[in-house]
Amino acid sequence: MEDNWGFNLNNYRGLPHLYFLKSKSEKKDRELLSSVTSLDRGTPSERSLILQLLKSGIPSVTIFHDLIIKKDNDTFSQIDLILVTSEGVIVFEIKDFSGWIYGNGRHTNWTKVLSFGRKKYKFYNPIKQNNSHITELKKTNSQFENIPFFSVIVFFGDCELKEIDYVPKGTYLVKSHRVFEVLNAIKTENEPAQYKNKREIVDTLNTLVQLGENEYYQKQHIDNIKDMVGKERVYK
């Protein structure tokens, strides 16, 4: 059967059904995501990781997204994602990169290489970055001093972890499609953590999530980063 434009309509009869299935799947994803965070909060990669965790069966009450910690010097620390597990607290730093990644856990800056080596860019060592997040997080609840912490840096995008060394124990760098291998390693290689009051920890993390919703704190955090980088004080 053809319409007046010469298209064979039989080829398109399944499309409404496919559209319905896609819409139904997207609706389910939105509902699942909203059990942890807002649909527009954070980056697409952060939300993608949250969905991966939820779809694997990890309870939503153990996942905390976009937390802000007010530090002693009135600056802020922002954490992308936290997962509370039987073995301890996993703190995620999520990166969106393309190109080749080179780094040393002891160095301040790492290198991202694009265009087959023709372009190189420096970025702050994500191991040090996430370690500073964990340091500040531990100050928010006395229980954290006796609970293991794990730092997981997840790389989304078309990037390759080319040459990275001196990665500390308890720290993992991973492409997004291998996250569950890291979670399994943490589970199998560590003893259960000794939580004294799980409810108190959940309340602490939920408070930090609420601070992350505060527009004033968000703006202050961005301003603090700009001031720390100090590009406006460079006159070329």
Coordinates of C-alpha atoms in Angstrom, one line a residue:
M1 CA 0.0 0.0 0.0
E2 CA 1.3 3.4 -1.0
D3 CA 0.2 6.9 0.0
N4 CA 0.2 9.8 -2.4
W5 CA 3.8 10.5 -1.7
G6 CA 5.0 7.1 -2.9
F7 CA 5.9 5.7 0.6
N8 CA 5.1 2.1 1.4
L9 CA 3.0 2.6 4.5
N10 CA 3.4 -1.1 5.5
N11 CA 7.0 -0.3 6.5
Y12 CA 5.9 2.2 9.1
R13 CA 3.0 0.4 10.8
G14 CA 5.2 -0.7 13.7
L15 CA 6.5 2.8 14.4
P16 CA 3.7 3.9 16.8
H17 CA 4.2 0.7 18.8
L18 CA 8.0 1.4 19.0
Y19 CA 7.4 5.0 20.0
F20 CA 5.0 3.8 22.7
L21 CA 7.6 1.4 24.0
K22 CA 10.3 4.0 24.0
S23 CA 8.1 6.6 25.7
K24 CA 7.1 4.0 28.3
S25 CA 10.8 3.1 28.9
E26 CA 11.7 6.8 29.3
K27 CA 8.9 7.4 31.7
K28 CA 10.1 4.5 33.8
D29 CA 13.6 5.9 33.8
R30 CA 12.3 9.3 34.9
E31 CA 10.3 7.8 37.7
L32 CA 13.3 5.7 38.8
L33 CA 15.7 8.7 38.7
S34 CA 13.3 10.9 40.6
S35 CA 13.5 8.5 43.5
V36 CA 17.1 9.9 44.1
T37 CA 17.4 13.3 42.4
S38 CA 15.7 15.9 40.2
L39 CA 15.6 15.2 36.5
D40 CA 17.6 18.4 35.7
R41 CA 20.1 18.2 38.6
G42 CA 23.7 17.6 37.9
T43 CA 25.2 16.4 34.6
P44 CA 23.7 13.9 32.2
S45 CA 26.6 11.5 33.1
E46 CA 25.8 11.8 36.8
R47 CA 22.2 11.0 36.2
S48 CA 23.2 8.1 33.9
L49 CA 25.3 6.6 36.6
I50 CA 22.5 6.9 39.1
L51 CA 20.2 5.1 36.7
Q52 CA 22.8 2.3 36.2
L53 CA 23.0 1.8 40.0
L54 CA 19.2 1.8 40.4
K55 CA 18.6 -0.6 37.6
S56 CA 21.1 -3.0 39.1
G57 CA 18.9 -3.2 42.2
I58 CA 20.8 -0.9 44.5
P59 CA 18.3 0.8 46.9
S60 CA 17.6 4.5 46.2
V61 CA 18.0 5.3 50.0
T62 CA 21.7 4.4 49.7
I63 CA 22.4 6.8 46.8
F64 CA 23.1 10.5 47.4
H65 CA 23.5 13.0 44.6
D66 CA 25.0 16.5 44.3
L67 CA 26.1 17.2 47.9
I68 CA 27.6 20.4 49.1
I69 CA 29.8 20.8 52.2
K70 CA 30.5 24.1 53.8
K71 CA 34.1 24.2 54.8
D72 CA 35.7 25.9 57.8
N73 CA 37.0 28.8 55.6
D74 CA 33.6 29.6 54.2
T75 CA 34.3 27.9 50.9
F76 CA 32.5 24.8 49.7
S77 CA 33.2 21.3 48.6
Q78 CA 30.9 19.6 46.1
I79 CA 30.5 15.9 45.7
D80 CA 28.9 14.3 42.6
L81 CA 27.6 11.1 44.1
I82 CA 27.8 8.9 47.2
L83 CA 26.9 5.3 47.6
V84 CA 26.6 3.9 51.1
T85 CA 27.4 0.1 51.1
S86 CA 27.9 -2.6 53.7
E87 CA 31.7 -2.2 53.2
G88 CA 31.8 1.6 53.6
V89 CA 31.1 4.9 51.8
I90 CA 31.9 5.2 48.1
V91 CA 32.5 8.7 46.9
F92 CA 32.3 9.2 43.1
E93 CA 33.9 11.9 41.1
I94 CA 32.4 11.9 37.6
K95 CA 34.3 13.2 34.5
D96 CA 33.2 13.8 30.9
F97 CA 36.3 13.6 28.7
S98 CA 37.5 12.7 25.3
G99 CA 41.0 11.9 24.2
W100 CA 43.9 10.2 25.9
I101 CA 44.3 10.6 29.7
Y102 CA 47.8 10.6 31.3
G103 CA 48.3 11.0 35.1
N104 CA 50.2 10.3 38.2
G105 CA 48.4 10.0 41.6
R106 CA 51.1 12.2 43.2
H107 CA 51.1 15.0 40.7
T108 CA 49.0 18.1 40.9
N109 CA 47.9 18.2 37.2
W110 CA 47.1 15.5 34.7
T111 CA 47.1 15.7 30.9
K112 CA 44.4 15.2 28.3
V113 CA 45.6 14.7 24.8
L114 CA 43.4 15.4 21.7
S115 CA 43.9 15.2 17.9
F116 CA 46.4 12.4 18.0
G117 CA 48.8 14.4 20.2
R118 CA 48.5 17.8 18.6
K119 CA 46.5 19.3 21.4
K120 CA 47.3 18.9 25.1
Y121 CA 45.3 20.3 28.1
K122 CA 46.0 20.2 31.8
F123 CA 43.4 19.4 34.4
Y124 CA 43.5 19.0 38.2
N125 CA 44.4 15.6 39.5
P126 CA 41.0 13.9 40.1
I127 CA 42.5 11.6 42.8
K128 CA 43.6 14.7 44.8
Q129 CA 40.2 16.4 44.0
N130 CA 38.2 13.5 45.4
N131 CA 40.4 12.9 48.3
S132 CA 39.8 16.5 49.4
H133 CA 36.1 15.8 49.1
I134 CA 36.4 12.8 51.4
T135 CA 38.5 14.8 53.9
E136 CA 35.8 17.4 54.2
L137 CA 33.0 14.8 54.3
K138 CA 34.6 13.0 57.2
K139 CA 34.3 16.2 59.3
T140 CA 30.5 16.2 59.0
N141 CA 29.9 13.1 61.2
S142 CA 32.1 11.6 63.9
Q143 CA 31.1 8.1 62.7
F144 CA 33.0 8.6 59.5
E145 CA 36.4 8.4 61.2
N146 CA 35.8 4.7 61.8
I147 CA 34.2 3.8 58.5
P148 CA 36.1 2.9 55.3
F149 CA 35.9 5.3 52.4
F150 CA 36.5 4.4 48.8
S151 CA 37.3 7.0 46.0
V152 CA 35.9 6.1 42.6
I153 CA 36.6 8.4 39.6
V154 CA 34.4 7.5 36.7
F155 CA 35.2 8.6 33.2
F156 CA 32.4 9.1 30.7
G157 CA 32.9 10.0 27.1
D158 CA 35.2 9.0 24.3
C159 CA 38.4 8.9 26.3
E160 CA 41.1 6.3 27.0
L161 CA 43.0 5.9 30.3
K162 CA 46.3 5.8 28.5
E163 CA 49.0 5.8 31.3
I164 CA 48.1 6.3 34.9
D165 CA 50.1 5.2 37.9
Y166 CA 50.6 5.7 41.6
V167 CA 46.9 5.1 42.3
P168 CA 46.5 4.9 46.1
K169 CA 44.9 1.9 47.8
G170 CA 41.1 2.4 48.1
T171 CA 41.1 4.5 45.0
Y172 CA 39.8 3.4 41.6
L173 CA 39.7 4.9 38.1
V174 CA 37.3 3.4 35.7
K175 CA 35.5 3.9 32.4
S176 CA 31.7 4.1 32.9
H177 CA 30.9 0.7 31.4
R178 CA 33.1 -1.1 34.0
V179 CA 31.7 0.6 37.2
F180 CA 30.2 -2.6 38.5
E181 CA 33.5 -4.4 38.3
V182 CA 34.9 -1.8 40.8
L183 CA 31.8 -2.2 43.0
N184 CA 32.3 -5.9 43.0
A185 CA 36.0 -5.6 43.9
I186 CA 35.2 -3.3 46.8
K187 CA 32.6 -5.8 48.1
T188 CA 34.8 -8.9 47.7
E189 CA 38.0 -7.4 49.0
N190 CA 36.8 -5.7 52.1
E191 CA 35.2 -6.7 55.4
P192 CA 31.8 -5.2 56.4
A193 CA 32.0 -1.7 57.9
Q194 CA 31.2 -1.2 61.6
Y195 CA 28.3 1.3 61.4
K196 CA 27.1 2.5 64.8
N197 CA 24.0 4.4 63.7
K198 CA 23.1 4.1 60.0
R199 CA 20.1 6.4 60.4
E200 CA 22.4 9.2 61.6
I201 CA 24.6 8.8 58.6
V202 CA 21.7 8.9 56.2
D203 CA 20.4 12.1 57.9
T204 CA 23.8 13.7 57.6
L205 CA 24.1 12.9 53.9
N206 CA 20.5 14.0 53.2
T207 CA 21.3 17.4 54.8
L208 CA 24.3 17.8 52.5
V209 CA 22.0 16.9 49.5
Q210 CA 19.7 19.7 50.6
L211 CA 22.6 22.1 50.8
G212 CA 23.3 21.2 47.2
E213 CA 19.9 22.5 46.3
N214 CA 20.7 25.9 47.7
E215 CA 21.2 28.4 44.9
Y216 CA 23.3 30.7 47.0
Y217 CA 25.7 27.9 48.0
Q218 CA 25.9 26.8 44.4
K219 CA 26.8 30.3 43.2
Q220 CA 29.3 30.7 46.1
H221 CA 31.0 27.4 45.2
I222 CA 31.4 28.5 41.5
D223 CA 32.7 31.9 42.6
N224 CA 35.2 30.2 44.9
I225 CA 36.5 28.0 42.1
K226 CA 36.9 31.0 39.8
D227 CA 38.8 32.8 42.6
M228 CA 41.0 29.8 43.3
V229 CA 41.9 29.4 39.6
G230 CA 42.6 33.2 39.4
K231 CA 42.5 33.6 35.6
E232 CA 41.2 37.1 36.0
R233 CA 44.4 38.0 37.7
V234 CA 46.6 37.1 34.7
Y235 CA 47.4 40.0 32.3
K236 CA 48.8 38.7 29.1

